[in-house]
mmCIF file of C-alpha atoms in Angstrom:
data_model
loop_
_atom_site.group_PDB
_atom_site.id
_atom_site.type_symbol
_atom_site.label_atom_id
_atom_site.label_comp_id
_atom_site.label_asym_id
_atom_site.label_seq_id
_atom_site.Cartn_x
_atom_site.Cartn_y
_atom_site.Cartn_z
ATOM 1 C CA UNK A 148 19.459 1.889 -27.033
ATOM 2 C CA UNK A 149 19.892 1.373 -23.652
ATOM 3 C CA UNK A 150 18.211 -1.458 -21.408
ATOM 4 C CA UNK A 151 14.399 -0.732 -20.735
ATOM 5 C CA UNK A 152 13.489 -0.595 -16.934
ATOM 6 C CA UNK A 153 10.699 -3.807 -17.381
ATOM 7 C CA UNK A 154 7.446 -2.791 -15.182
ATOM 8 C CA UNK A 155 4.683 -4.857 -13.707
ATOM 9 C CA UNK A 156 1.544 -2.592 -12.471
ATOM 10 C CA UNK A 157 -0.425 -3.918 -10.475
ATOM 11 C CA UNK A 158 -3.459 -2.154 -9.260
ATOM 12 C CA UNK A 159 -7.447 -3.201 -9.224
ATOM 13 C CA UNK A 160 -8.658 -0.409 -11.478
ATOM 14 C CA UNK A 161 -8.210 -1.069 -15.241
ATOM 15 C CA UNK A 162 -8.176 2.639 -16.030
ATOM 16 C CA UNK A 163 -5.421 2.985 -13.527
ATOM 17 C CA UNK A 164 -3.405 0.477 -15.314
ATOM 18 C CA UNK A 165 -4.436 1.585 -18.549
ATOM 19 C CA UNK A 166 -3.684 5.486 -17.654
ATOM 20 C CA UNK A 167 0.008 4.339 -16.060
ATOM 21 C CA UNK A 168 0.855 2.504 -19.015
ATOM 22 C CA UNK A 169 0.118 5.132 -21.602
ATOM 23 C CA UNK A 170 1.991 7.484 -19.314
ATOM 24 C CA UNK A 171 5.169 5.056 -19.000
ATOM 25 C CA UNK A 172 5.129 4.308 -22.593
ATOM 26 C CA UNK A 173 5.674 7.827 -23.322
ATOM 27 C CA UNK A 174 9.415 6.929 -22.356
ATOM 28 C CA UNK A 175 12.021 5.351 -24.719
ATOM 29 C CA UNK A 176 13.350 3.627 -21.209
ATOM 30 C CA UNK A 177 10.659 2.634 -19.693
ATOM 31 C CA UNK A 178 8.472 -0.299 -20.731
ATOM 32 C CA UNK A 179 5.352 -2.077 -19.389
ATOM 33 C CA UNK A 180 5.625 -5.818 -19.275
ATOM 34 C CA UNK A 181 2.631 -6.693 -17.392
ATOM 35 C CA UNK A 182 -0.903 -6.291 -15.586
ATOM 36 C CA UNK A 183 -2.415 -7.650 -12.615
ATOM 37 C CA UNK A 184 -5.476 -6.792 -10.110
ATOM 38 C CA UNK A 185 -4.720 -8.926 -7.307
ATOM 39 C CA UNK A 186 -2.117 -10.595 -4.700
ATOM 40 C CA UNK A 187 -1.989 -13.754 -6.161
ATOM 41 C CA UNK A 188 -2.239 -12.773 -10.086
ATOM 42 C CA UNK A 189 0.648 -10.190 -9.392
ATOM 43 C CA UNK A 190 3.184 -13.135 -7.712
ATOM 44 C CA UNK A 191 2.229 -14.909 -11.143
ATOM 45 C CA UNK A 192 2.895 -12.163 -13.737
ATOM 46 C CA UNK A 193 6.101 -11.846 -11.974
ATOM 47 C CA UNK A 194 7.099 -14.934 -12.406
ATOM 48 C CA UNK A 195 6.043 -14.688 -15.844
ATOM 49 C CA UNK A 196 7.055 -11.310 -17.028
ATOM 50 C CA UNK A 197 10.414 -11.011 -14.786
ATOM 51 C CA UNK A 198 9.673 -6.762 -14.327
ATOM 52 C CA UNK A 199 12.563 -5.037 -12.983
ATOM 53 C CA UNK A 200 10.166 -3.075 -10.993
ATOM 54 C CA UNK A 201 6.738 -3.619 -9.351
ATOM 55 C CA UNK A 202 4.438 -0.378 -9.042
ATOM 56 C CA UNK A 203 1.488 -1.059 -6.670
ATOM 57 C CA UNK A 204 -1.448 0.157 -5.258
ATOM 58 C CA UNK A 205 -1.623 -0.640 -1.194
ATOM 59 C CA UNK A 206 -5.589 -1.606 -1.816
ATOM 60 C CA UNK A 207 -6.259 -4.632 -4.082
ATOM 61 C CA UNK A 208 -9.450 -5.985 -4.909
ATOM 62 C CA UNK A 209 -8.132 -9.444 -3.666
ATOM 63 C CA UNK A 210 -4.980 -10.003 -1.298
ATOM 64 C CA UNK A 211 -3.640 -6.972 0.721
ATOM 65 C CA UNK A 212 -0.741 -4.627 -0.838
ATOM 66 C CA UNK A 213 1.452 -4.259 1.821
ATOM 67 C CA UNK A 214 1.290 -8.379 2.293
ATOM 68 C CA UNK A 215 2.140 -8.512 -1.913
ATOM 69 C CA UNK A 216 5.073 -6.361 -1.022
ATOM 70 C CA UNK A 217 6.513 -8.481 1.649
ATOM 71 C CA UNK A 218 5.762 -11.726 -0.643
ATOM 72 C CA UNK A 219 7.828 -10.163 -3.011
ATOM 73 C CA UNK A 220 10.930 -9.425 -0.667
ATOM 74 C CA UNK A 221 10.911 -12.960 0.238
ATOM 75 C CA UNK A 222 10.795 -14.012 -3.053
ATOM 76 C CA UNK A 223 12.530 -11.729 -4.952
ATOM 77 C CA UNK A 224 14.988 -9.774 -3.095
ATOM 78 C CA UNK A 225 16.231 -7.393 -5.648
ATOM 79 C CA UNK A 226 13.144 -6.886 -7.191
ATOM 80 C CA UNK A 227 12.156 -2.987 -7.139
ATOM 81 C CA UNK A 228 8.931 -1.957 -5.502
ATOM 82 C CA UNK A 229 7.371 1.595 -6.192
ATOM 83 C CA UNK A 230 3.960 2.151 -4.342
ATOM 84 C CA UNK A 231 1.160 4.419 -6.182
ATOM 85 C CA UNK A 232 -1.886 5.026 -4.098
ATOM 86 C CA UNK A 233 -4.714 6.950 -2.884
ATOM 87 C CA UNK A 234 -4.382 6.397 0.656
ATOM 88 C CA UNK A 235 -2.545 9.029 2.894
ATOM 89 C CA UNK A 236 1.385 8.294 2.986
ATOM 90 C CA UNK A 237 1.112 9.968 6.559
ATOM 91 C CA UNK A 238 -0.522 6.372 7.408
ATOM 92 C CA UNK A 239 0.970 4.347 4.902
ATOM 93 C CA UNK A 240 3.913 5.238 3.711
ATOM 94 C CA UNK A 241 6.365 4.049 6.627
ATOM 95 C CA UNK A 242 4.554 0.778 6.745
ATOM 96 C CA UNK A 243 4.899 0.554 3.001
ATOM 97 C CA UNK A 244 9.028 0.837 3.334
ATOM 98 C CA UNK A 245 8.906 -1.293 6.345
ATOM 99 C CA UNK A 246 7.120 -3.812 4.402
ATOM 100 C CA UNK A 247 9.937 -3.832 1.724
ATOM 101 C CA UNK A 248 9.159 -0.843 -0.804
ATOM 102 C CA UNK A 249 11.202 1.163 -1.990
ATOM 103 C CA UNK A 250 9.037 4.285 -2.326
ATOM 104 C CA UNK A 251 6.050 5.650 -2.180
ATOM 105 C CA UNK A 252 3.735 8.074 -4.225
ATOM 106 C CA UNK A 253 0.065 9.369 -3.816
ATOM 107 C CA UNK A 254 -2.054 9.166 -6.746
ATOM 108 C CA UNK A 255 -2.748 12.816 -6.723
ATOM 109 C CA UNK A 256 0.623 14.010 -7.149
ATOM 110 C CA UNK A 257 1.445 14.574 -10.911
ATOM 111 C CA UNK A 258 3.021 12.786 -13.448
ATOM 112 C CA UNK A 259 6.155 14.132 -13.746
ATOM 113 C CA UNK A 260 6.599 12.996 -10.252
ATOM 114 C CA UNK A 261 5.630 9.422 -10.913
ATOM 115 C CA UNK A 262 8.246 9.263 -13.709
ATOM 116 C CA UNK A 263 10.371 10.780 -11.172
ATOM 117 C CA UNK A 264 9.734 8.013 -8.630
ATOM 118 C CA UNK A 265 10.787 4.850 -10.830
ATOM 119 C CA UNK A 266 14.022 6.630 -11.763
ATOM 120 C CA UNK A 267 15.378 7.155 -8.314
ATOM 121 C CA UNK A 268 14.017 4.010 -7.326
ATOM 122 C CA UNK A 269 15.723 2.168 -10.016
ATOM 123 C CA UNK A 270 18.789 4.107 -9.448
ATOM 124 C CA UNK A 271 18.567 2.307 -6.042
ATOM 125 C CA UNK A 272 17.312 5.174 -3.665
ATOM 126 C CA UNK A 273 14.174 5.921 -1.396
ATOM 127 C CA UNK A 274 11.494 7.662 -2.703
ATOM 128 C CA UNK A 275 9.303 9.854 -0.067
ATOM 129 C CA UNK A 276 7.770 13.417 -0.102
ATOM 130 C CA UNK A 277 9.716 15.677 2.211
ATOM 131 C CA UNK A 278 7.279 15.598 4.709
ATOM 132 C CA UNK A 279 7.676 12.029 4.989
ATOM 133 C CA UNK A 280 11.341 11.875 5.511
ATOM 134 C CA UNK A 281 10.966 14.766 7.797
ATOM 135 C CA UNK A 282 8.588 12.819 10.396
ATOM 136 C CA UNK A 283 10.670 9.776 10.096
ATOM 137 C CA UNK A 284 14.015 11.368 10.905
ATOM 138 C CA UNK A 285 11.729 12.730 14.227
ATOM 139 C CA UNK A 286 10.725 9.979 15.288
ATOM 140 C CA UNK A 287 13.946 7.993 14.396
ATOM 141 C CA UNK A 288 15.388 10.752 16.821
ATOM 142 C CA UNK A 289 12.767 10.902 19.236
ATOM 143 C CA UNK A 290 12.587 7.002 19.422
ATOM 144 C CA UNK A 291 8.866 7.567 19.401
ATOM 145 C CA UNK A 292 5.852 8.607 16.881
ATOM 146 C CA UNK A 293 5.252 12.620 16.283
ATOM 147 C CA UNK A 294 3.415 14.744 17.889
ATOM 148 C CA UNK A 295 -0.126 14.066 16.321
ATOM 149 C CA UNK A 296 0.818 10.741 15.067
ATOM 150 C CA UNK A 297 -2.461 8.359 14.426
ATOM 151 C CA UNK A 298 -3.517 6.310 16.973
ATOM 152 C CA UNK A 299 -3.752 3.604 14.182
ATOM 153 C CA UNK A 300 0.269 3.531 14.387
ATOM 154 C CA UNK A 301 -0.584 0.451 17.415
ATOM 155 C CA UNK A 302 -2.034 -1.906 14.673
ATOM 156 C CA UNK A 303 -0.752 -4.256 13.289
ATOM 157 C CA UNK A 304 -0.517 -4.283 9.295
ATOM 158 C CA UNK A 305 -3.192 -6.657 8.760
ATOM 159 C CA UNK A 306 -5.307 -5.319 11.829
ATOM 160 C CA UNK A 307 -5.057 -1.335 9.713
ATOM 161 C CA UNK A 308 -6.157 -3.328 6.707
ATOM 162 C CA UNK A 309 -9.442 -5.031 8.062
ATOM 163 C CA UNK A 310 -10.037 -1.318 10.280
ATOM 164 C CA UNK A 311 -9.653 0.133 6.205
ATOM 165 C CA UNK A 312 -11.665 -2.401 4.875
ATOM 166 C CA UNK A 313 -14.428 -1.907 7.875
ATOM 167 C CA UNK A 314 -14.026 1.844 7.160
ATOM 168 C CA UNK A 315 -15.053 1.499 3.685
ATOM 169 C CA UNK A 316 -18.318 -0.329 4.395
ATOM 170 C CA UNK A 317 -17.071 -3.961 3.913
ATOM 171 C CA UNK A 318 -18.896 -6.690 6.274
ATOM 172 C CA UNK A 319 -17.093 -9.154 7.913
ATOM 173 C CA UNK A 320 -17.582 -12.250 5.296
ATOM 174 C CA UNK A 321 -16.295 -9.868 2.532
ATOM 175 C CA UNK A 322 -13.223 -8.934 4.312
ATOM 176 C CA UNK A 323 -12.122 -12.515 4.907
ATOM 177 C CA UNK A 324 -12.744 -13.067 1.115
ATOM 178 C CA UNK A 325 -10.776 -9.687 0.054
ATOM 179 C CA UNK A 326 -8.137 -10.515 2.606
ATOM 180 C CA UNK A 327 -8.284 -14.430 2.149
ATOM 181 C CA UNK A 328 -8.880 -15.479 5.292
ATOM 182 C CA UNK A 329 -11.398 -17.123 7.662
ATOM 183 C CA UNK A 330 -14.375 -14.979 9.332
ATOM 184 C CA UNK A 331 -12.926 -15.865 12.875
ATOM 185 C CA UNK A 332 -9.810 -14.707 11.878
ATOM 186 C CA UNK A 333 -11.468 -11.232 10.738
ATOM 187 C CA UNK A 334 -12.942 -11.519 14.254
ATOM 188 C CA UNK A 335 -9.854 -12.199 15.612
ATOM 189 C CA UNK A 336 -8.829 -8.578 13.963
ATOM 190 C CA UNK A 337 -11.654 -7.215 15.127
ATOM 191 C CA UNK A 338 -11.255 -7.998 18.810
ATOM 192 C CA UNK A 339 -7.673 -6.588 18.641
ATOM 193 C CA UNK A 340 -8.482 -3.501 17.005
ATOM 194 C CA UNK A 341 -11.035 -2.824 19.775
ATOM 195 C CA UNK A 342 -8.449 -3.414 22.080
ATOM 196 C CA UNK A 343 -5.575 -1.533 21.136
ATOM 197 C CA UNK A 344 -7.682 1.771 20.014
ATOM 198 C CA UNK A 345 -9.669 1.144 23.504
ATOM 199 C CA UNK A 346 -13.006 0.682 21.373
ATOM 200 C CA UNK A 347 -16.123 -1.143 23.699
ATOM 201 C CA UNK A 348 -18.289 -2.455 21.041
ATOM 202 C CA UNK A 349 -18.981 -3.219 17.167
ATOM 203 C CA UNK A 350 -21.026 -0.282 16.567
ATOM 204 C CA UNK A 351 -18.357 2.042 18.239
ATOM 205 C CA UNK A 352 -15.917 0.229 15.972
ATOM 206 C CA UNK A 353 -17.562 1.017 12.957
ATOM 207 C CA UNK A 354 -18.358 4.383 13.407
ATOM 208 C CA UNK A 355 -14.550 4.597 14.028
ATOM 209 C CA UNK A 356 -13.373 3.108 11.430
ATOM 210 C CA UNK A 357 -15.579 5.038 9.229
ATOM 211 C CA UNK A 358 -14.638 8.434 10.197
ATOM 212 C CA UNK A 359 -10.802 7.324 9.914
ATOM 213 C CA UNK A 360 -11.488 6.049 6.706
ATOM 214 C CA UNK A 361 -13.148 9.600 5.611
ATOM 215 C CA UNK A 362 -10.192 11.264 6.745
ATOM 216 C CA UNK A 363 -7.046 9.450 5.387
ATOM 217 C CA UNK A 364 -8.576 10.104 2.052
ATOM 218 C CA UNK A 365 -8.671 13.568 2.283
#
């Protein structure tokens, strides 16, 4: 038998992890080696488990997804990274690949295509929908965003992930704890976000980040 492709999942949902690892089990070269909800438990299991590819979810219940996958590109280079999550690749997925993935897949797409995914990322290639690589190679061309392209595209990584976080009803004292960080430094965020989306006050911020938040999901 051929080497099994060793794979840590890492996502904040235990029936997520449970229904991915009954699904990757299903294949003779495939194999799950380990769990984990969060940043910091995920750097461990790796260390642990030594997975020849990492499948995670961009939102963690602790620790930020896109800063796991840069962690792990500092740490370990040829590591695989597959992302599998519910939030729009339109606003993700570039970021993701920046960060240091080496694909990425919505949660709604099937199965077959998730198997799909950790193949050609293991066989060393990017994964992306065609839609994807179709508004990269425009802009690439371009040398500037799409027509249409989010206004988000300005923020910083971090700054998208507290405007997500605000989005999805999260006060400022649970952000810092989600994201590991001080309250000023969620302020911090906060006063850039307001200043690169040209936002005048907390409220306005909110309601903005709510009705962003709405809409990437759909």
């Amino acid at each position: 038998m051929d080497k099994q492709t060793r794979i840590l999942i890492v996502d904040d949902h235990p029936l997520v992890r449970e229904s991915l690892t009954a699904l990757i089990q299903q294949h003779a070269d495939l194999a799950v080696c380990g769990e984990a909800s969060s940043q910091s438990e995920a750097l461990e299991v790796i260390e642990s488990s030594r997975p020849d590819l990492v499948i995670a979810d961009i939102s963690l219940g602790r620790g930020s997804g896109l800063d796991l996958i840069k962690d792990i590109r500092n740490r370990h280079p040829d590591l695989r990274i597959l992302v599998l999550s519910m939030h729009d690749e339109d606003v993700y997925a570039e970021r993701a690949v920046r960060a240091g993935a080496h694909g990425y897949v919505m949660k709604r797409e099937s199965t077959r295509k998730v198997i799909d995914a950790i193949r050609q990322v293991m066989n060393g290639e990017l994964f992306l929908s065609q839609e994807i690589l179709s508004s990269l190679a425009k802009k690439f061309v371009s040398g500037r965003p799409p027509t249409g392209a989010l206004t988000v595209d300005e923020l910083s990584d971090r700054e998208l992930e507290v405007f997500r976080l605000l989005g999805q009803g999260y006060e400022t004292r649970e952000i810092a704890q989600v994201l590991e960080v001080s309250i000023k430094t969620v302020q911090t965020y906060c006063a850039r976000i307001k200043e690169k989306l040209r936002i005048r006050n907390g409220t306005e911020l909110l309601r903005e980040a709510v009705q962003w938040s709405e809409s990437a999901l759909r």
